[in-house]
Amino acid sequence: MHCAEEYTNFFNEVDADGSGSLTLDELSVTLGKKGYKDTDIKKMFRGADSDGDNKITLNEFLEYMGVIPPRQHSGATFRRVARSCDLDGNGVLDASEIRQCLADSNFHYTEQELAGKMKELDHDGNGKVSYEEFIKEVFGVDS
């Protein structure tokens, strides 16, 4: 069993640009030299990138390696839920996406209740809700 320090040292070695996160290219260079196939590296990368931002943070890496428990990263889990509600993939949620997401979770609101929720969430009045606003309202936590 590897310890967090060993994984952290490996992470820092792979982080060629010192950004504090790993890109697929950085991971591919290191693991490719160790004989891993591109398809396996991509699969590992997707598995470790829990928030889907195309980079792996140290916490995501340690979670993926089983060093720290996933429950410590509920923010990433909540962002995945919000992203799954974003049916058009534009990075924000509109009323129809929120209605569908809540209905899929067995939460049913009348049009009036949903309009009230949207008014609470949509701070700038553009008809869109950021993932962070959605998470705070639905799950009661800051992401």
C-alpha positions as a LaTeX table, in Angstrom:
\begin{tabular}{lrrr}
\hline
Residue & $x$ (\AA) & $y$ (\AA) & $z$ (\AA) \\
\hline
Met1 & 0.00 & 0.00 & 0.00 \\
His2 & 1.36 & 3.36 & $-0.99$ \\
Cys3 & 1.11 & 6.31 & 1.34 \\
Ala4 & $-0.14$ & 9.80 & 0.64 \\
Glu5 & 3.40 & 11.17 & 0.64 \\
Glu6 & 4.52 & 8.82 & $-2.14$ \\
Tyr7 & 1.49 & 9.67 & $-4.25$ \\
Thr8 & 1.97 & 13.38 & $-3.60$ \\
Asn9 & 5.62 & 13.13 & $-4.71$ \\
Phe10 & 4.57 & 11.28 & $-7.87$ \\
Phe11 & 1.87 & 13.90 & $-8.55$ \\
Asn12 & 4.41 & 16.73 & $-8.19$ \\
Glu13 & 6.84 & 14.99 & $-10.55$ \\
Val14 & 4.14 & 14.56 & $-13.20$ \\
Asp15 & 2.98 & 18.19 & $-12.80$ \\
Ala16 & 5.61 & 19.42 & $-15.27$ \\
Asp17 & 4.41 & 23.03 & $-15.39$ \\
Gly18 & 3.97 & 23.33 & $-11.62$ \\
Ser19 & 0.32 & 24.40 & $-11.99$ \\
Gly20 & $-0.92$ & 22.24 & $-9.14$ \\
Ser21 & $-2.98$ & 20.10 & $-11.47$ \\
Leu22 & $-2.30$ & 17.40 & $-14.04$ \\
Thr23 & $-3.32$ & 17.52 & $-17.67$ \\
Leu24 & $-3.86$ & 14.48 & $-19.84$ \\
Asp25 & $-0.64$ & 15.39 & $-21.71$ \\
Glu26 & 1.41 & 15.49 & $-18.50$ \\
Leu27 & 0.02 & 12.16 & $-17.34$ \\
Ser28 & 0.50 & 10.61 & $-20.79$ \\
Val29 & 4.18 & 11.57 & $-20.94$ \\
Thr30 & 4.99 & 10.00 & $-17.59$ \\
Leu31 & 2.82 & 6.90 & $-17.81$ \\
Gly32 & 3.67 & 6.38 & $-21.48$ \\
Lys33 & 7.33 & 6.10 & $-20.49$ \\
Lys34 & 6.29 & 3.46 & $-17.96$ \\
Gly35 & 4.63 & 1.38 & $-20.70$ \\
Tyr36 & 0.97 & 2.30 & $-20.24$ \\
Lys37 & $-1.23$ & 2.35 & $-23.35$ \\
Asp38 & $-2.88$ & 5.62 & $-24.39$ \\
Thr39 & $-6.35$ & 4.14 & $-23.99$ \\
Asp40 & $-5.58$ & 3.06 & $-20.42$ \\
Ile41 & $-4.12$ & 6.48 & $-19.57$ \\
Lys42 & $-7.22$ & 8.25 & $-20.92$ \\
Lys43 & $-9.46$ & 5.93 & $-18.92$ \\
Met44 & $-7.47$ & 6.62 & $-15.74$ \\
Phe45 & $-7.55$ & 10.34 & $-16.41$ \\
Arg46 & $-11.33$ & 10.40 & $-16.88$ \\
Gly47 & $-11.74$ & 8.34 & $-13.71$ \\
Ala48 & $-9.58$ & 10.67 & $-11.63$ \\
Asp49 & $-11.01$ & 13.92 & $-13.03$ \\
Ser50 & $-14.05$ & 13.84 & $-10.75$ \\
Asp51 & $-15.28$ & 17.35 & $-11.55$ \\
Gly52 & $-14.83$ & 17.01 & $-15.31$ \\
Asp53 & $-12.69$ & 20.14 & $-15.78$ \\
Asn54 & $-10.00$ & 18.28 & $-17.81$ \\
Lys55 & $-7.39$ & 18.52 & $-15.10$ \\
Ile56 & $-6.65$ & 16.45 & $-12.02$ \\
Thr57 & $-6.03$ & 18.20 & $-8.72$ \\
Leu58 & $-3.97$ & 16.61 & $-5.97$ \\
Asn59 & $-7.13$ & 15.86 & $-3.99$ \\
Glu60 & $-8.77$ & 14.21 & $-7.00$ \\
Phe61 & $-5.61$ & 12.17 & $-7.56$ \\
Leu62 & $-5.39$ & 11.05 & $-3.93$ \\
Glu63 & $-9.09$ & 10.20 & $-3.90$ \\
Tyr64 & $-8.71$ & 8.17 & $-7.11$ \\
Met65 & $-5.74$ & 6.33 & $-5.65$ \\
Gly66 & $-7.80$ & 5.48 & $-2.56$ \\
Val67 & $-5.67$ & 7.49 & $-0.14$ \\
Ile68 & $-8.46$ & 9.82 & 0.96 \\
Pro69 & $-12.14$ & 8.93 & 1.12 \\
Pro70 & $-14.49$ & 10.32 & $-1.54$ \\
Arg71 & $-16.88$ & 11.76 & 1.07 \\
Gln72 & $-14.32$ & 14.48 & 1.73 \\
His73 & $-14.93$ & 15.72 & $-1.78$ \\
Ser74 & $-18.68$ & 16.08 & $-1.78$ \\
Gly75 & $-18.34$ & 19.37 & $-3.71$ \\
Ala76 & $-17.10$ & 17.48 & $-6.75$ \\
Thr77 & $-19.94$ & 14.99 & $-6.37$ \\
Phe78 & $-22.50$ & 17.79 & $-6.18$ \\
Arg79 & $-20.96$ & 19.45 & $-9.27$ \\
Arg80 & $-21.34$ & 16.15 & $-11.15$ \\
Val81 & $-25.02$ & 16.13 & $-10.19$ \\
Ala82 & $-25.44$ & 19.72 & $-11.38$ \\
Arg83 & $-23.57$ & 18.93 & $-14.61$ \\
Ser84 & $-25.84$ & 15.93 & $-15.19$ \\
Cys85 & $-28.84$ & 18.29 & $-14.97$ \\
Asp86 & $-27.31$ & 20.59 & $-17.60$ \\
Leu87 & $-29.03$ & 18.94 & $-20.56$ \\
Asp88 & $-27.66$ & 21.31 & $-23.20$ \\
Gly89 & $-24.15$ & 21.33 & $-21.69$ \\
Asn90 & $-23.83$ & 25.12 & $-21.64$ \\
Gly91 & $-22.49$ & 25.30 & $-18.08$ \\
Val92 & $-25.59$ & 26.80 & $-16.47$ \\
Leu93 & $-29.08$ & 25.56 & $-15.65$ \\
Asp94 & $-32.34$ & 27.04 & $-16.90$ \\
Ala95 & $-35.82$ & 26.48 & $-15.46$ \\
Ser96 & $-36.65$ & 23.52 & $-17.73$ \\
Glu97 & $-33.40$ & 21.74 & $-16.83$ \\
Ile98 & $-33.96$ & 22.34 & $-13.12$ \\
Arg99 & $-37.57$ & 21.13 & $-13.39$ \\
Gln100 & $-36.46$ & 17.95 & $-15.19$ \\
Cys101 & $-33.61$ & 17.29 & $-12.77$ \\
Leu102 & $-35.83$ & 17.73 & $-9.73$ \\
Ala103 & $-38.59$ & 15.60 & $-11.28$ \\
Asp104 & $-36.06$ & 12.85 & $-12.02$ \\
Ser105 & $-35.23$ & 12.95 & $-8.30$ \\
Asn106 & $-38.92$ & 12.75 & $-7.34$ \\
Phe107 & $-39.15$ & 16.43 & $-6.36$ \\
His108 & $-42.14$ & 17.96 & $-8.08$ \\
Tyr109 & $-42.83$ & 21.68 & $-8.10$ \\
Thr110 & $-45.73$ & 23.63 & $-9.57$ \\
Glu111 & $-44.84$ & 26.23 & $-12.20$ \\
Gln112 & $-45.38$ & 28.92 & $-9.55$ \\
Glu113 & $-43.06$ & 27.18 & $-7.04$ \\
Leu114 & $-40.41$ & 26.68 & $-9.71$ \\
Ala115 & $-40.66$ & 30.34 & $-10.76$ \\
Gly116 & $-40.13$ & 31.32 & $-7.12$ \\
Lys117 & $-37.07$ & 29.05 & $-6.85$ \\
Met118 & $-35.65$ & 30.47 & $-10.07$ \\
Lys119 & $-36.13$ & 33.99 & $-8.74$ \\
Glu120 & $-34.22$ & 33.03 & $-5.57$ \\
Leu121 & $-31.38$ & 31.43 & $-7.53$ \\
Asp122 & $-31.09$ & 33.67 & $-10.57$ \\
His123 & $-29.29$ & 36.62 & $-8.99$ \\
Asp124 & $-28.67$ & 38.54 & $-12.21$ \\
Gly125 & $-32.10$ & 37.84 & $-13.74$ \\
Asn126 & $-30.80$ & 36.23 & $-16.93$ \\
Gly127 & $-32.88$ & 33.07 & $-16.53$ \\
Lys128 & $-29.82$ & 30.90 & $-15.81$ \\
Val129 & $-28.47$ & 29.39 & $-12.56$ \\
Ser130 & $-24.80$ & 28.56 & $-12.02$ \\
Tyr131 & $-23.85$ & 25.13 & $-10.72$ \\
Glu132 & $-22.68$ & 26.69 & $-7.44$ \\
Glu133 & $-25.98$ & 28.46 & $-6.88$ \\
Phe134 & $-27.87$ & 25.26 & $-7.66$ \\
Ile135 & $-25.73$ & 23.20 & $-5.26$ \\
Lys136 & $-26.14$ & 25.70 & $-2.45$ \\
Glu137 & $-29.92$ & 25.78 & $-2.83$ \\
Val138 & $-30.61$ & 22.10 & $-3.51$ \\
Phe139 & $-28.00$ & 20.50 & $-1.25$ \\
Gly140 & $-27.57$ & 23.33 & 1.25 \\
Val141 & $-23.77$ & 23.41 & 0.93 \\
Asp142 & $-21.16$ & 25.59 & $-0.71$ \\
Ser143 & $-19.31$ & 23.75 & $-3.44$ \\
\hline
\end{tabular}
